Short mmCIF file of C-alpha atoms in Angstrom, two decimals:
data_model
loop_
_atom_site.label_atom_id
_atom_site.label_comp_id
_atom_site.label_asym_id
_atom_site.label_seq_id
_atom_site.Cartn_x
_atom_site.Cartn_y
_atom_site.Cartn_z
CA MET A 193 30.78 -17.74 31.26
CA ALA A 194 27.50 -16.32 32.49
CA GLY A 195 28.81 -12.80 31.99
CA THR A 196 29.90 -13.61 28.46
CA SER A 197 26.49 -15.06 27.66
CA THR A 198 24.78 -11.96 29.01
CA SER A 199 27.03 -9.59 27.06
CA ASN A 200 26.35 -11.50 23.85
CA THR A 201 22.58 -11.47 24.29
CA PRO A 202 21.97 -8.20 22.37
CA PHE A 203 23.98 -9.44 19.41
CA ILE A 204 22.25 -12.83 19.37
CA VAL A 205 18.83 -11.17 19.51
CA LEU A 206 19.87 -8.76 16.77
CA VAL A 207 21.12 -11.47 14.42
CA LEU A 208 18.00 -13.59 14.95
CA GLY A 209 15.73 -10.58 14.52
CA MET A 210 17.44 -9.51 11.31
CA ALA A 211 17.28 -13.02 9.91
CA ILE A 212 13.58 -13.42 10.74
CA SER A 213 12.74 -9.94 9.41
CA LEU A 214 14.60 -10.56 6.18
CA VAL A 215 12.92 -13.92 5.58
CA VAL A 216 9.46 -12.49 6.31
CA TRP A 217 10.02 -9.48 4.11
CA LEU A 218 11.42 -11.45 1.19
CA SER A 219 8.33 -13.66 1.40
CA LEU A 220 6.12 -10.58 1.32
CA GLU A 221 8.16 -9.15 -1.56
CA SER A 222 7.74 -12.33 -3.61
CA TRP A 223 4.01 -12.03 -3.05
CA LEU A 224 4.17 -8.33 -3.90
CA VAL A 225 5.93 -8.96 -7.22
CA GLY A 226 3.20 -11.44 -8.08
CA VAL A 227 0.49 -8.94 -7.17
CA ILE A 228 2.09 -6.22 -9.31
CA ARG A 229 2.33 -8.58 -12.26
CA LEU A 230 -1.27 -9.65 -11.74
CA VAL A 231 -2.79 -6.18 -11.46
CA SER A 232 -0.55 -4.66 -14.13
CA PRO A 233 0.77 -7.40 -16.44
CA ASN A 234 1.34 -5.16 -19.43
CA ILE A 235 3.01 -2.07 -17.98
CA GLN A 236 4.66 -0.38 -20.93
CA GLU A 237 7.09 2.43 -21.55
CA ILE A 238 5.91 5.41 -23.53
CA ASP A 239 7.86 7.26 -26.15
CA GLU A 240 7.67 11.04 -26.75
CA SER A 241 4.69 10.72 -29.07
CA GLY A 242 2.65 9.05 -26.34
CA THR A 243 2.58 5.61 -27.96
CA GLN A 244 3.43 2.42 -26.16
CA THR A 245 6.71 1.12 -27.54
CA ARG A 246 7.67 -2.02 -25.65
CA THR A 247 6.62 -4.10 -22.69
CA GLU A 248 8.35 -2.92 -19.52
CA ARG A 249 8.90 -5.67 -16.99
CA SER A 250 11.20 -3.76 -14.65
CA LEU A 251 8.64 -2.25 -12.26
CA PRO A 252 8.21 -5.32 -10.01
CA TRP A 253 11.97 -5.78 -9.84
CA SER A 254 12.47 -2.08 -9.15
CA ILE A 255 10.09 -2.44 -6.21
CA LEU A 256 11.93 -5.56 -5.07
CA TRP A 257 15.40 -4.00 -5.21
CA THR A 258 14.27 -0.72 -3.68
CA SER A 259 12.49 -2.54 -0.88
CA LEU A 260 15.52 -4.74 -0.24
CA GLY A 261 17.55 -1.61 0.45
CA THR A 262 14.88 0.02 2.56
CA VAL A 263 14.28 -3.14 4.58
CA ALA A 264 17.98 -3.21 5.39
CA MET A 265 17.82 0.40 6.60
CA ALA A 266 14.65 -0.34 8.56
CA VAL A 267 16.15 -3.39 10.26
CA SER A 268 19.28 -1.36 10.98
CA ASN A 269 17.26 1.40 12.67
CA TRP A 270 15.27 -1.16 14.63
CA GLY A 271 18.33 -3.22 15.50
CA GLY A 272 20.23 -0.18 16.71
CA LEU A 273 17.55 0.64 19.25
CA VAL A 274 17.33 -3.01 20.27
CA ILE A 275 21.05 -3.11 21.03
CA LEU A 276 20.86 0.18 22.90
CA ALA A 277 17.89 -1.05 24.96
CA LYS A 278 19.82 -4.23 25.86
CA MET A 279 23.07 -2.45 26.71
CA ALA A 280 21.81 0.73 28.36
CA SER A 281 19.06 2.01 30.63
CA THR A 282 15.65 3.24 29.52
CA GLU A 283 16.84 6.80 30.22
CA VAL A 284 19.68 6.42 27.71
CA VAL A 285 17.20 5.12 25.14
CA GLY A 286 15.14 8.22 25.87
CA ASP A 287 18.20 10.43 25.34
CA PHE A 288 18.85 8.76 21.99
CA ALA A 289 15.21 9.24 20.97
CA LEU A 290 15.45 12.92 21.93
CA THR A 291 18.67 13.22 19.91
CA LEU A 292 16.93 11.83 16.82
CA ALA A 293 13.92 14.08 17.41
CA ILE A 294 16.21 17.13 17.36
CA ALA A 295 18.74 16.15 14.69
CA THR A 296 16.36 14.64 12.13
CA PRO A 297 14.25 17.78 11.42
CA VAL A 298 17.40 19.93 11.22
CA ALA A 299 19.00 17.53 8.75
CA ALA A 300 15.72 17.42 6.81
CA ILE A 301 16.21 21.10 5.93
CA ALA A 302 19.07 19.98 3.68
CA PHE A 303 17.12 17.18 2.02
CA PHE A 304 14.91 19.44 -0.14
CA ALA A 305 13.11 16.23 -1.19
CA ILE A 306 15.74 16.07 -3.94
CA ARG A 307 15.68 12.27 -4.20
CA PRO A 308 12.08 12.06 -5.49
CA MET A 309 12.60 15.26 -7.50
CA VAL A 310 15.57 13.73 -9.34
CA ALA A 311 13.82 10.39 -9.80
CA THR A 312 10.66 11.96 -11.24
CA ASP A 313 12.38 14.58 -13.46
CA ALA A 314 11.12 12.88 -16.62
CA VAL A 315 11.77 15.92 -18.86
CA ASN A 316 15.30 16.64 -17.53
CA GLU A 317 14.30 20.05 -16.25
CA PHE A 318 17.67 20.37 -14.51
CA ARG A 319 21.00 18.59 -14.65
CA PHE A 320 21.82 16.18 -11.85
CA GLN A 321 24.82 18.35 -10.94
CA ASP A 322 22.45 21.23 -10.21
CA TYR A 323 20.47 19.11 -7.78
CA LEU A 324 23.69 17.92 -6.12
CA GLY A 325 25.02 21.46 -5.81
CA VAL A 326 21.91 22.57 -3.95
CA GLN A 327 22.14 19.53 -1.67
CA LEU A 328 25.77 20.20 -0.74
CA ALA A 329 25.16 23.91 -0.12
CA SER A 330 22.20 23.16 2.14
CA CYS A 331 24.29 20.59 4.04
CA VAL A 332 26.78 23.35 4.91
CA VAL A 333 23.96 25.52 6.28
CA CYS A 334 22.50 22.67 8.34
CA MET A 335 25.93 21.75 9.68
CA GLY A 336 26.17 25.28 11.03
CA ILE A 337 22.81 24.89 12.75
CA LEU A 338 23.89 21.59 14.34
CA ILE A 339 27.12 23.17 15.62
CA LEU A 340 25.11 26.04 17.06
CA ILE A 341 22.81 23.62 18.92
CA ALA A 342 25.83 21.77 20.34
CA VAL A 343 27.57 24.98 21.44
CA LEU A 344 24.51 26.57 23.02
CA GLY A 345 24.12 23.49 25.23
CA TYR A 346 20.37 23.68 25.87
CA PHE A 347 20.32 19.95 26.75
CA HIS A 348 22.85 18.05 28.83
CA ALA A 349 26.32 17.58 27.34
CA GLU A 350 25.85 14.03 26.01
CA VAL A 351 22.69 14.92 24.08
CA ASN A 352 24.25 18.14 22.73
CA MET A 353 27.23 16.28 21.26
CA ALA A 354 25.04 13.43 20.05
CA VAL A 355 22.87 15.91 18.14
CA LEU A 356 26.01 17.05 16.29
CA THR A 357 27.32 13.57 15.43
CA VAL A 358 23.96 11.97 14.63
CA GLY A 359 22.97 15.05 12.61
CA THR A 360 26.18 14.73 10.61
CA ALA A 361 25.33 11.12 9.82
CA LYS A 362 21.87 12.23 8.68
CA LEU A 363 23.39 14.84 6.35
CA ILE A 364 25.63 12.18 4.80
CA GLU A 365 22.56 9.97 4.36
CA GLY A 366 20.74 12.84 2.65
CA THR A 367 23.60 13.29 0.18
CA SER A 368 23.50 9.59 -0.66
CA ASN A 369 19.77 9.97 -1.27
CA VAL A 370 20.49 12.38 -4.14
CA PHE A 371 22.55 9.66 -5.81
CA TYR A 372 19.76 7.17 -5.14
CA GLY A 373 17.38 9.49 -6.99
CA LEU A 374 19.64 9.29 -10.06
CA MET A 375 19.79 5.50 -9.76
CA LEU A 376 15.98 5.31 -9.54
CA LYS A 377 15.61 7.57 -12.55
CA HIS A 378 17.79 5.31 -14.71
CA ASN A 379 16.48 2.06 -13.19
CA ARG A 380 19.71 1.13 -11.39
CA THR A 381 17.84 -0.01 -8.31
CA GLY A 382 20.09 -3.05 -7.88
CA ARG A 383 23.12 -0.84 -7.36
CA MET A 384 21.12 1.33 -4.99
CA ALA A 385 20.14 -1.74 -2.97
CA VAL A 386 23.80 -2.81 -2.68
CA SER A 387 24.71 0.62 -1.33
CA MET A 388 21.83 0.71 1.16
CA VAL A 389 22.39 -2.84 2.44
CA THR A 390 26.12 -2.22 2.89
CA LYS A 391 25.44 1.08 4.62
CA ALA A 392 22.82 -0.44 6.91
CA THR A 393 24.78 -3.52 7.99
CA GLY A 394 28.07 -1.70 8.46
CA GLY A 395 26.36 1.18 10.20
CA LEU A 396 24.74 -1.21 12.64
CA VAL A 397 28.10 -2.77 13.48
CA ALA A 398 29.66 0.69 13.90
CA LEU A 399 26.80 1.76 16.17
CA SER A 400 27.11 -1.37 18.31
CA LEU A 401 30.88 -1.16 18.69
CA GLY A 402 30.81 2.58 19.29
CA TYR A 403 28.50 2.27 22.27
CA HIS A 404 29.96 -1.01 23.51
CA PHE A 405 33.47 0.42 23.92
CA THR A 406 32.64 3.99 25.00
CA GLY A 407 29.11 4.00 26.45
CA SER A 408 28.50 7.27 24.59
CA ILE A 409 25.68 7.88 22.12
CA ALA A 410 27.73 10.78 20.70
CA VAL A 411 30.64 8.47 19.79
CA MET A 412 28.09 5.96 18.50
CA GLY A 413 26.76 8.58 16.08
CA MET A 414 30.29 9.49 14.98
CA ALA A 415 31.10 5.87 14.19
CA VAL A 416 28.01 5.59 11.99
CA ALA A 417 28.86 8.86 10.21
CA VAL A 418 32.37 7.63 9.36
CA TRP A 419 31.05 4.39 7.88
CA TRP A 420 28.37 6.14 5.84
CA ILE A 421 30.81 8.61 4.33
CA LEU A 422 33.01 5.68 3.22
CA ILE A 423 29.99 4.15 1.46
CA LEU A 424 29.25 7.51 -0.16
CA LEU A 425 32.78 7.89 -1.50
CA PHE A 426 33.50 4.33 -2.63
CA ILE A 427 30.08 3.06 -3.80
CA ASP A 428 27.69 5.95 -4.51
CA VAL A 429 30.08 8.38 -6.20
CA PRO A 430 31.53 5.85 -8.71
CA CYS A 431 28.02 4.68 -9.65
CA MET A 432 26.89 8.29 -10.09
CA SER A 433 29.87 9.05 -12.33
CA ARG A 434 29.09 6.10 -14.62
CA LEU A 435 25.42 7.06 -14.90
CA LEU A 436 26.25 10.66 -15.79
CA ILE A 437 28.61 9.55 -18.56
CA GLU A 438 26.20 6.92 -19.92
CA HIS A 439 22.92 8.84 -19.76
CA GLU A 440 23.46 12.56 -19.18
CA GLY A 441 26.39 13.29 -21.42
CA GLY A 442 29.08 14.49 -19.08
CA SER A 443 31.25 13.98 -16.04
CA ILE A 444 30.63 15.52 -12.67
CA TRP A 445 34.07 17.14 -12.86
CA SER A 446 33.23 19.09 -16.04
CA TYR A 447 30.32 20.82 -14.35
CA ARG A 448 30.46 24.56 -13.76
CA PRO A 449 27.77 25.75 -11.33
CA ARG A 450 25.68 28.80 -12.24
CA PHE A 451 24.00 30.71 -9.48
CA HIS A 452 20.77 31.48 -11.36
CA THR A 453 20.31 27.78 -12.25
CA LEU A 454 20.94 26.69 -8.68
CA TRP A 455 18.43 29.28 -7.49
CA LYS A 456 15.84 27.87 -9.89
CA VAL A 457 16.46 24.41 -8.43
CA VAL A 458 15.95 25.83 -4.94
CA CYS A 459 12.68 27.46 -6.01
CA VAL A 460 11.41 24.25 -7.64
CA CYS A 461 12.50 21.96 -4.80
CA ALA A 462 11.66 24.29 -1.89
CA PRO A 463 7.97 23.30 -1.64
CA ALA A 464 8.76 19.58 -1.62
CA GLY A 465 11.75 20.22 0.65
CA GLY A 466 9.54 22.21 2.97
CA THR A 467 7.16 19.28 3.15
CA THR A 468 10.06 16.96 4.05
CA PHE A 469 11.12 19.25 6.89
CA LEU A 470 7.56 19.63 8.16
CA ARG A 471 6.93 15.87 7.94
CA MET A 472 10.09 15.15 9.94
CA LEU A 473 9.04 17.78 12.45
CA ASN A 474 5.54 16.32 12.50
CA GLN A 475 6.88 12.82 13.26
CA ASN A 476 8.87 14.16 16.21
CA ILE A 477 6.30 16.43 17.84
CA ALA A 478 5.03 13.59 20.05
CA PRO A 479 8.53 12.89 21.51
CA TYR A 480 8.89 16.59 22.33
CA PHE A 481 5.65 16.57 24.33
CA ILE A 482 6.53 13.27 26.02
CA GLN A 483 9.92 14.63 27.07
CA VAL A 484 8.31 17.74 28.57
CA PHE A 485 5.29 16.16 30.30
CA LEU A 486 6.37 12.56 31.02
CA GLY A 487 10.19 12.51 31.13
CA ARG A 488 13.11 10.51 29.74
CA THR A 489 11.95 7.07 30.87
CA SER A 490 8.54 7.38 29.21
CA LEU A 491 10.21 8.71 26.08
CA GLY A 492 12.49 5.66 25.99
CA ILE A 493 9.52 3.30 26.26
CA PHE A 494 7.59 5.19 23.58
CA ALA A 495 10.66 5.18 21.33
CA ALA A 496 10.70 1.38 21.29
CA SER A 497 7.19 1.19 19.84
CA MET A 498 7.78 4.18 17.59
CA VAL A 499 10.90 2.70 16.01
CA VAL A 500 8.92 -0.43 15.13
CA SER A 501 6.22 1.63 13.40
CA ARG A 502 8.82 3.73 11.59
CA ALA A 503 10.57 0.57 10.47
CA VAL A 504 7.29 -0.65 9.00
CA ARG A 505 6.87 2.60 7.10
CA LEU A 506 10.44 2.37 5.85
CA LEU A 507 9.93 -1.25 4.83
CA PHE A 508 7.19 -0.22 2.43
CA VAL A 509 8.66 3.06 1.25
CA GLY A 510 10.12 1.24 -1.76
CA LEU A 511 6.55 0.75 -2.93
CA SER A 512 6.08 4.48 -3.47
CA GLN A 513 9.65 5.29 -4.53
CA ALA A 514 9.80 2.65 -7.25
CA VAL A 515 6.58 3.83 -8.92
CA GLY A 516 7.52 7.53 -8.78
CA PRO A 517 9.27 7.69 -12.19
CA ARG A 518 6.45 5.69 -13.79
CA LEU A 519 3.80 7.98 -12.28
CA SER A 520 5.67 10.97 -13.70
CA GLN A 521 5.54 9.47 -17.21
CA TYR A 522 1.91 8.44 -16.93
CA TYR A 523 0.74 11.80 -15.62
CA ARG A 524 2.01 13.61 -18.71
CA LYS A 525 0.93 11.09 -21.34
CA ARG A 526 -1.62 8.65 -19.90
CA PRO A 527 -3.71 10.21 -17.11
CA ASP A 528 -5.93 7.13 -16.86
CA ALA A 529 -2.89 4.92 -16.21
CA TYR A 530 -1.68 7.49 -13.66
CA LEU A 531 -4.85 7.12 -11.61
CA GLY A 532 -4.98 3.37 -12.11
CA LEU A 533 -1.45 2.82 -10.82
CA ILE A 534 -2.16 5.00 -7.76
CA LEU A 535 -5.23 2.93 -6.87
CA LYS A 536 -3.38 -0.37 -7.28
CA MET A 537 -0.49 0.77 -5.08
CA LEU A 538 -2.94 2.03 -2.44
CA ALA A 539 -4.60 -1.38 -2.33
CA VAL A 540 -1.31 -3.26 -1.98
CA ALA A 541 -0.07 -0.89 0.76
CA LEU A 542 -3.34 -1.29 2.66
CA VAL A 543 -3.15 -5.10 2.66
CA LEU A 544 0.47 -5.11 3.80
CA GLY A 545 -0.11 -2.51 6.50
CA VAL A 546 -3.14 -4.26 7.95
CA SER A 547 -1.24 -7.58 7.99
CA VAL A 548 1.58 -6.12 10.08
CA MET A 549 -0.86 -4.37 12.41
CA THR A 550 -2.72 -7.64 13.01
CA VAL A 551 0.52 -9.42 13.95
CA ALA A 552 1.33 -6.64 16.42
CA TRP A 553 -2.16 -6.85 17.94
CA LEU A 554 -1.74 -10.60 18.53
CA LEU A 555 1.94 -10.72 19.50
CA GLY A 556 2.81 -7.14 20.50
CA ARG A 557 3.46 -7.82 24.20
CA PHE A 558 5.62 -10.86 23.41
CA ILE A 559 7.62 -8.98 20.76
CA LEU A 560 8.36 -6.03 23.02
CA THR A 561 9.37 -8.31 25.89
CA VAL A 562 11.73 -10.51 23.87
CA VAL A 563 13.20 -7.85 21.63
CA PHE A 564 13.61 -5.07 24.20
CA GLN A 565 13.04 -5.48 27.96
CA PRO A 566 10.05 -6.55 30.11
CA GLU A 567 9.27 -2.95 31.09
CA PHE A 568 8.57 -2.16 27.42
CA ALA A 569 5.80 -4.80 27.19
CA ASP A 570 3.18 -2.64 28.91
CA SER A 571 3.20 -0.34 25.89
CA HIS A 572 1.90 -3.00 23.46
CA GLY A 573 -1.36 -1.06 23.08
CA VAL A 574 0.70 1.96 22.06
CA LEU A 575 2.49 -0.21 19.49
CA VAL A 576 -0.81 -1.25 17.88
CA LEU A 577 -1.98 2.37 17.67
CA LEU A 578 1.32 3.50 16.17
CA LEU A 579 1.11 0.73 13.56
CA LEU A 580 -2.42 1.88 12.75
CA ALA A 581 -0.99 5.35 12.14
CA ALA A 582 1.79 3.78 10.04
CA THR A 583 -0.78 1.88 7.94
CA VAL A 584 -2.59 5.12 7.15
CA THR A 585 0.76 6.80 6.42
CA LEU A 586 1.56 4.09 3.86
CA GLN A 587 -1.48 5.24 1.91
CA TYR A 588 -0.43 8.86 2.26
CA ASN A 589 3.08 8.17 0.95
CA ILE A 590 1.61 6.89 -2.33
CA ILE A 591 -0.48 10.07 -2.66
CA ARG A 592 2.55 12.21 -1.78
CA ILE A 593 4.76 10.65 -4.46
CA ALA A 594 1.90 11.07 -6.95
CA MET A 595 1.70 14.78 -6.08
CA ILE A 596 5.48 15.20 -6.48
CA ALA A 597 5.38 13.34 -9.82
CA ALA A 598 2.67 15.72 -11.00
CA ARG A 599 4.53 18.70 -9.46
CA TYR A 600 1.60 19.67 -7.20
CA LEU A 601 4.14 21.07 -4.79
CA VAL A 602 2.44 24.17 -3.39
CA ALA A 603 -0.65 22.16 -2.46
CA LEU A 604 1.61 19.55 -0.87
CA ILE A 605 3.37 21.98 1.44
CA ALA A 606 0.04 23.53 2.49
CA GLN A 607 -1.27 20.06 3.36
CA VAL A 608 1.80 19.13 5.41
CA LEU A 609 1.72 22.46 7.25
CA ALA A 610 -1.91 21.89 8.20
CA THR A 611 -1.08 18.34 9.33
CA THR A 612 1.74 19.60 11.54
CA VAL A 613 -0.63 22.03 13.24
CA VAL A 614 -3.16 19.23 13.81
CA THR A 615 -0.43 17.00 15.31
CA GLY A 616 0.71 19.73 17.67
CA ILE A 617 -2.80 20.48 18.88
CA SER A 618 -3.62 16.77 19.30
CA CYS A 619 -0.47 16.15 21.35
CA TRP A 620 -1.10 19.24 23.47
CA LEU A 621 -4.62 18.02 24.29
CA LEU A 622 -3.95 14.28 24.69
CA VAL A 623 -0.41 13.73 26.02
CA PRO A 624 -0.76 15.50 29.41
CA GLN A 625 -4.06 13.71 30.17
CA TYR A 626 -3.62 10.26 28.60
CA GLY A 627 0.18 9.82 28.51
CA LEU A 628 1.72 7.52 25.92
CA VAL A 629 -1.67 6.28 24.70
CA GLY A 630 -2.68 9.88 24.10
CA ALA A 631 0.50 10.47 22.09
CA ALA A 632 -0.27 7.40 19.94
CA TRP A 633 -3.85 8.54 19.32
CA ALA A 634 -2.54 11.99 18.36
CA LEU A 635 -0.42 10.38 15.63
CA VAL A 636 -3.41 8.34 14.38
CA ILE A 637 -5.51 11.52 14.14
CA SER A 638 -2.67 13.27 12.31
CA ALA A 639 -2.20 10.39 9.84
CA VAL A 640 -5.90 10.20 8.96
CA PHE A 641 -6.08 13.97 8.52
CA GLU A 642 -3.07 14.14 6.18
CA LEU A 643 -4.33 11.24 4.04
CA VAL A 644 -7.82 12.70 3.59
CA LEU A 645 -6.54 16.20 2.88
CA ALA A 646 -3.82 15.07 0.46
CA ALA A 647 -6.26 12.85 -1.46
CA PHE A 648 -8.75 15.71 -1.70
CA LEU A 649 -6.11 18.14 -3.00
CA LEU A 650 -4.76 15.65 -5.54
CA ILE A 651 -8.21 14.80 -6.92
CA ARG A 652 -9.22 18.47 -7.15
CA LYS A 653 -5.99 19.52 -8.85
CA PHE A 654 -6.04 16.54 -11.23
CA ARG A 655 -9.59 17.29 -12.34
CA SER A 656 -8.72 20.95 -12.83
CA GLU A 657 -5.73 20.10 -15.03
CA GLN A 658 -7.72 17.63 -17.11
CA CYS A 659 -10.45 20.21 -17.67
CA LYS A 660 -7.85 22.68 -18.93
CA ILE A 661 -6.46 20.07 -21.33
CA GLN A 662 -9.93 19.29 -22.71
CA ILE A 663 -10.77 22.98 -23.17
CA SER A 664 -7.48 23.60 -25.00
CA MET A 665 -8.08 20.71 -27.45
CA PRO A 666 -9.50 21.64 -30.87
CA VAL A 667 -13.13 20.75 -31.44
CA GLY A 668 -13.51 17.37 -33.14
CA SER A 669 -9.95 16.21 -32.27
#
């Protein structure tokens, strides 16, 4: 009986953690909906002439549905590492963190930031099928890269195979994200939330069972990939087909790809896609340095705090995603509303981020001990620093979506490239001397730098565009 109780401990902790997280987040979301209604009670849609046509009350609910899906994915990511930490050694957790650090940037090459590009394509610059064609072609290229990494065998065999299976799951997730962009564009966030919640809960079960029965993180990744592709085929694809027929005048099966159109999509999406790749690389630079200078055990301990901070960022990503289509409309027809909505979202994200960081500062050691293992508790200071970086990143994500909505893509990729360089230099200087605390401070420095630079570029470009508009207007108009 004692053995049975011990074996069930990870699952009990997981279920309790998910329940508590969901209750807390739904409470925050109820407050968030109230805040959005308070600061923007008369958000209105705009017709082609620039006039306000009817009161639009969907924005708070779009944020709610989008956040419900993202909170499920965040809890799934967090819960997966919790289960792994309970079932396996710290070294195995470190191997899994290294696998994610390798597979995620490679898979990000295929993302092309198509989800926000589809969601913010207010003028229907391209057909959805064109975006999907580019996504599928890039997935084939990235699959080849993942196979090459597995065959070359630079890491030990388990990590090499795990990179392949986990990377495959990431590519499937990226394809679903294209469909989510279409759902966001046409305000079908409820259907998107159903898909994300189903994918998250089922994926967590697949991950748990995969490792429980085989003890292999490679098989664990394969199990998740199989479940996610089932969700893609039986939930995302039917919803996409209905939306295309209802809103874009055609079926996916009637589409005939044209190379020159696909190339245009690549050219338009490449800057934003490049930023996605660089941001994923930027988020995983610290684990690379920790693996080299401190080893697998330290990487496993750091991964526990890092997954909490990433979960927080993912919890609030619905805030920026839900306002993306609205920002795109406002930028073209109501610049004052564009700036106003950005400022309101920044304020809400700041309050939420600081609240979570305060909880971690007060209860960080207790949380790490109960949720993971006692040896993780000594890194509670690292957790607070990583949540500080996450709070700053919440602000940046609002600015980033605003830049994508306004199509300030070249400036965006320059900013992310500069941030990646700053992260690399900071880790190189701080990790060898200060260990995990140095890695956390490096991420704080990187987050502050990218926020300040992105805000500066957005303000400068926005003022430049408004000056051009005023100069082009006839005198006395």
